[in-house]
Amino acid sequence: MAIDLIKEACQQGARESRACAVLEITCRTLRRWREQLRKEGVLSDRRMEAAQERIHPQALTAEEKQEVLDVCNSAEFGSLPPSQIVPILADRGRYLASESTFYRVLREAGQCNRRGRARAPKQTHRPQAWEASSPNRVWTWDITYMPTLVKGEFYRLYMAVDVYSRKIMGWEVHCEETAQHAAILIEKACMVHEITREQLVLHSDNGSPMKGVTMLGMLQRLGVVPSFSRPSVSDDNPYSESLFRTMKYCPKYPAKPFETLDQARQWVLGFVTWYNNEHRHSGIRFVTPEQRHRRMDQELLATRSRVYEQAKAARPQRWKSRAVRNWSPVGTVWLNPSKEHRALLKSESA
């Protein structure tokens, strides 16, 4: 109890005012507590009671609150929210209370409910955050559609990407969407890149090919840790979504649908070769995914930094007090980072 702590401190030579300051209370509060303890023999927190007993001079009276409820429950306004009722009343030259007060009165009466088919917002849990501090630690994969000559029919592109390096680790194009095709793709990619047990986390959406028995059984057999996006949340798989957008908006993407499955596969092969080996990715300081995957990015970025420093030294008036462009290597990459990790990553990239 605070009173006992202050008493003990004073017995050891501390001043009462200083002891109160340490506990962040005033001497007046301490005297009030002592008086209550002397009279009643017990100390209780009465702040909530005092707040409830105090009535704001501008608060609505019971009659005014009932008038608000009567208006909201009338035949004319029974199906309208306060955001609609208040302007209508104002158009008629009538003011009862503010819109927020309408809502507060309805809430106190237990009548502030969602109307029609509207549902209360669901609180979704945060997705699992995964750290990729090196290649082949975290992959994401997804399926996207590629148009065919037949309207309404599509080829399915299965593609896996490394979160750390952004390198495309495996891909296949098929006519149908099945867990069997997905399992074969991931198994081949793991074999090619020599993935060992418990080394890799594989993240995907919640579709049936991602969570099928064939797919999950293969992951368990290989020792790959599965991870899934939250239901009905579209931005938990950002690296695959970004990759598909880059693919479909690049100048090389065909303007016309693919005529055959082989044509679609040939085009994807060319895109993957270009993307991994030539495309300077903005998320990894404009080195190629292959350079990043092979850990060549640090040397390349150090060279760029020296070039800029030399240019600034040669013509300092062009830079004045500004720093040269940041060419420091991108460190750890997070999939679905927490708020704390986001703030840390933002400060590191500044």
Coordinates of C-alpha atoms in Angstrom, one line a residue, residues 102-268:
F102 CA -27.6 10.7 -30.6
Y103 CA -25.3 7.7 -30.9
R104 CA -24.4 7.9 -27.2
V105 CA -28.0 8.0 -26.1
L106 CA -28.8 5.0 -28.3
R107 CA -25.8 3.1 -27.0
E108 CA -26.9 3.7 -23.4
A109 CA -30.3 2.4 -24.2
G110 CA -28.9 -0.7 -25.9
Q111 CA -30.2 0.4 -29.3
C112 CA -27.0 1.2 -31.2
N113 CA -27.0 -1.9 -33.5
R114 CA -26.0 -2.4 -37.1
R115 CA -28.9 -2.3 -39.5
G116 CA -29.8 -4.6 -42.3
R117 CA -27.1 -7.1 -43.4
A118 CA -24.3 -4.9 -42.1
R119 CA -22.0 -6.8 -39.7
A120 CA -19.8 -5.5 -36.9
P121 CA -16.2 -5.5 -37.9
K122 CA -14.3 -8.6 -37.1
Q123 CA -11.1 -8.3 -35.2
T124 CA -8.6 -10.5 -37.1
H125 CA -5.4 -11.8 -35.5
R126 CA -2.1 -10.6 -36.7
P127 CA -0.4 -13.0 -39.2
Q128 CA 2.7 -14.9 -38.2
A129 CA 5.8 -12.8 -38.9
W130 CA 8.6 -14.6 -40.6
E131 CA 12.2 -13.4 -40.8
A132 CA 14.3 -14.0 -43.9
S133 CA 18.0 -13.2 -43.0
S134 CA 19.4 -15.2 -45.9
P135 CA 18.3 -16.9 -49.1
N136 CA 16.1 -20.1 -48.9
R137 CA 14.7 -19.2 -45.5
V138 CA 11.2 -18.0 -46.5
W139 CA 9.4 -18.6 -49.8
T140 CA 6.0 -17.5 -50.9
W141 CA 4.0 -19.0 -53.7
D142 CA 0.7 -18.4 -55.5
I143 CA -1.3 -19.1 -58.6
T144 CA -2.3 -16.5 -61.2
Y145 CA -4.4 -16.7 -64.4
M146 CA -3.0 -16.3 -67.9
P147 CA -5.7 -15.7 -70.6
T148 CA -6.3 -18.1 -73.5
L149 CA -8.1 -17.7 -76.8
V150 CA -11.3 -19.2 -75.3
K151 CA -13.2 -16.5 -73.3
G152 CA -13.5 -17.5 -69.7
E153 CA -10.7 -20.1 -69.8
F154 CA -7.3 -19.6 -68.4
Y155 CA -3.9 -21.2 -68.0
R156 CA -2.7 -21.4 -64.4
L157 CA 0.8 -20.1 -63.5
Y158 CA 2.2 -21.6 -60.3
M159 CA 5.2 -19.6 -59.1
A160 CA 7.4 -19.5 -55.9
V161 CA 9.6 -16.6 -54.9
D162 CA 12.3 -16.2 -52.3
V163 CA 11.4 -13.4 -49.9
Y164 CA 15.0 -12.5 -49.1
S165 CA 16.4 -12.2 -52.7
R166 CA 13.1 -11.9 -54.7
K167 CA 14.4 -14.7 -57.0
I168 CA 11.9 -16.9 -58.7
M169 CA 12.6 -20.3 -57.3
G170 CA 10.3 -22.4 -59.4
W171 CA 7.4 -22.2 -61.8
E172 CA 5.0 -24.2 -63.9
V173 CA 2.0 -23.6 -66.2
H174 CA -0.9 -25.9 -66.3
C175 CA -4.5 -26.0 -67.6
E176 CA -6.0 -26.7 -64.3
E177 CA -5.6 -25.7 -60.6
T178 CA -4.8 -28.7 -58.4
A179 CA -2.9 -29.5 -55.2
Q180 CA -1.0 -32.2 -57.1
H181 CA 0.6 -29.6 -59.5
A182 CA 1.5 -27.4 -56.6
A183 CA 3.1 -30.2 -54.7
I184 CA 5.2 -31.3 -57.7
L185 CA 6.3 -27.7 -58.2
I186 CA 7.5 -27.1 -54.6
E187 CA 9.1 -30.6 -54.4
K188 CA 11.1 -29.9 -57.6
A189 CA 12.2 -26.5 -56.3
C190 CA 13.3 -27.9 -53.0
M191 CA 15.4 -30.5 -54.7
V192 CA 17.0 -28.1 -57.2
H193 CA 17.9 -25.6 -54.4
E194 CA 18.9 -28.4 -51.9
I195 CA 16.5 -27.4 -49.2
T196 CA 17.1 -29.4 -46.0
R197 CA 14.5 -30.3 -43.3
E198 CA 13.3 -27.5 -41.0
Q199 CA 15.2 -24.9 -43.2
L200 CA 12.4 -23.4 -45.2
V201 CA 9.1 -21.7 -44.4
L202 CA 6.6 -21.7 -47.3
H203 CA 3.8 -19.1 -47.2
S204 CA 0.7 -19.1 -49.4
D205 CA -2.9 -18.1 -49.5
N206 CA -5.8 -20.2 -48.2
G207 CA -6.9 -21.8 -51.5
S208 CA -7.6 -25.5 -51.9
P209 CA -4.4 -26.2 -53.9
M210 CA -2.4 -24.6 -51.0
K211 CA -4.1 -26.5 -48.2
G212 CA -4.9 -29.8 -50.0
V213 CA -3.9 -33.1 -48.4
T214 CA -1.4 -33.8 -51.2
M215 CA 0.3 -30.5 -50.7
L216 CA 0.5 -30.6 -46.9
G217 CA 1.6 -34.2 -47.0
M218 CA 4.5 -33.4 -49.3
L219 CA 5.5 -30.4 -47.0
Q220 CA 5.5 -32.6 -44.0
R221 CA 7.6 -35.2 -45.8
L222 CA 10.2 -32.6 -46.8
G223 CA 10.3 -30.9 -43.4
V224 CA 9.0 -27.6 -44.9
V225 CA 7.1 -25.4 -42.5
P226 CA 3.7 -24.3 -44.0
S227 CA 2.3 -20.8 -43.4
F228 CA -1.0 -19.3 -44.6
S229 CA -2.6 -15.9 -45.0
R230 CA -5.5 -15.0 -42.8
P231 CA -8.9 -15.8 -44.3
S232 CA -10.3 -13.1 -46.6
V233 CA -7.2 -10.9 -46.2
S234 CA -5.6 -10.1 -49.5
D235 CA -2.4 -8.5 -48.4
D236 CA -0.8 -11.2 -46.3
N237 CA 1.1 -12.6 -49.4
P238 CA 2.6 -9.3 -50.8
Y239 CA 5.8 -10.7 -52.4
S240 CA 3.9 -13.1 -54.7
E241 CA 1.3 -10.4 -55.5
S242 CA 4.0 -7.9 -56.3
L243 CA 5.8 -10.4 -58.6
F244 CA 2.6 -11.1 -60.5
R245 CA 1.9 -7.4 -61.0
T246 CA 5.5 -6.9 -62.3
M247 CA 5.0 -9.8 -64.7
K248 CA 1.6 -8.6 -66.1
Y249 CA 2.6 -4.9 -66.4
C250 CA 6.0 -5.4 -67.9
P251 CA 6.3 -4.2 -71.6
K252 CA 7.0 -7.8 -72.8
Y253 CA 3.6 -9.1 -71.6
P254 CA 1.6 -10.1 -74.6
A255 CA -1.3 -7.9 -75.6
K256 CA -3.2 -10.9 -77.0
P257 CA -4.2 -14.1 -75.2
F258 CA -1.9 -17.1 -75.4
E259 CA -2.7 -19.5 -78.2
T260 CA -1.3 -22.7 -76.7
L261 CA 0.0 -24.0 -73.4
D262 CA 3.5 -24.3 -74.9
Q263 CA 3.4 -20.7 -76.0
A264 CA 2.5 -19.6 -72.4
R265 CA 5.3 -21.8 -71.0
Q266 CA 7.9 -20.3 -73.4
W267 CA 6.9 -16.8 -72.5
V268 CA 7.1 -17.4 -68.8

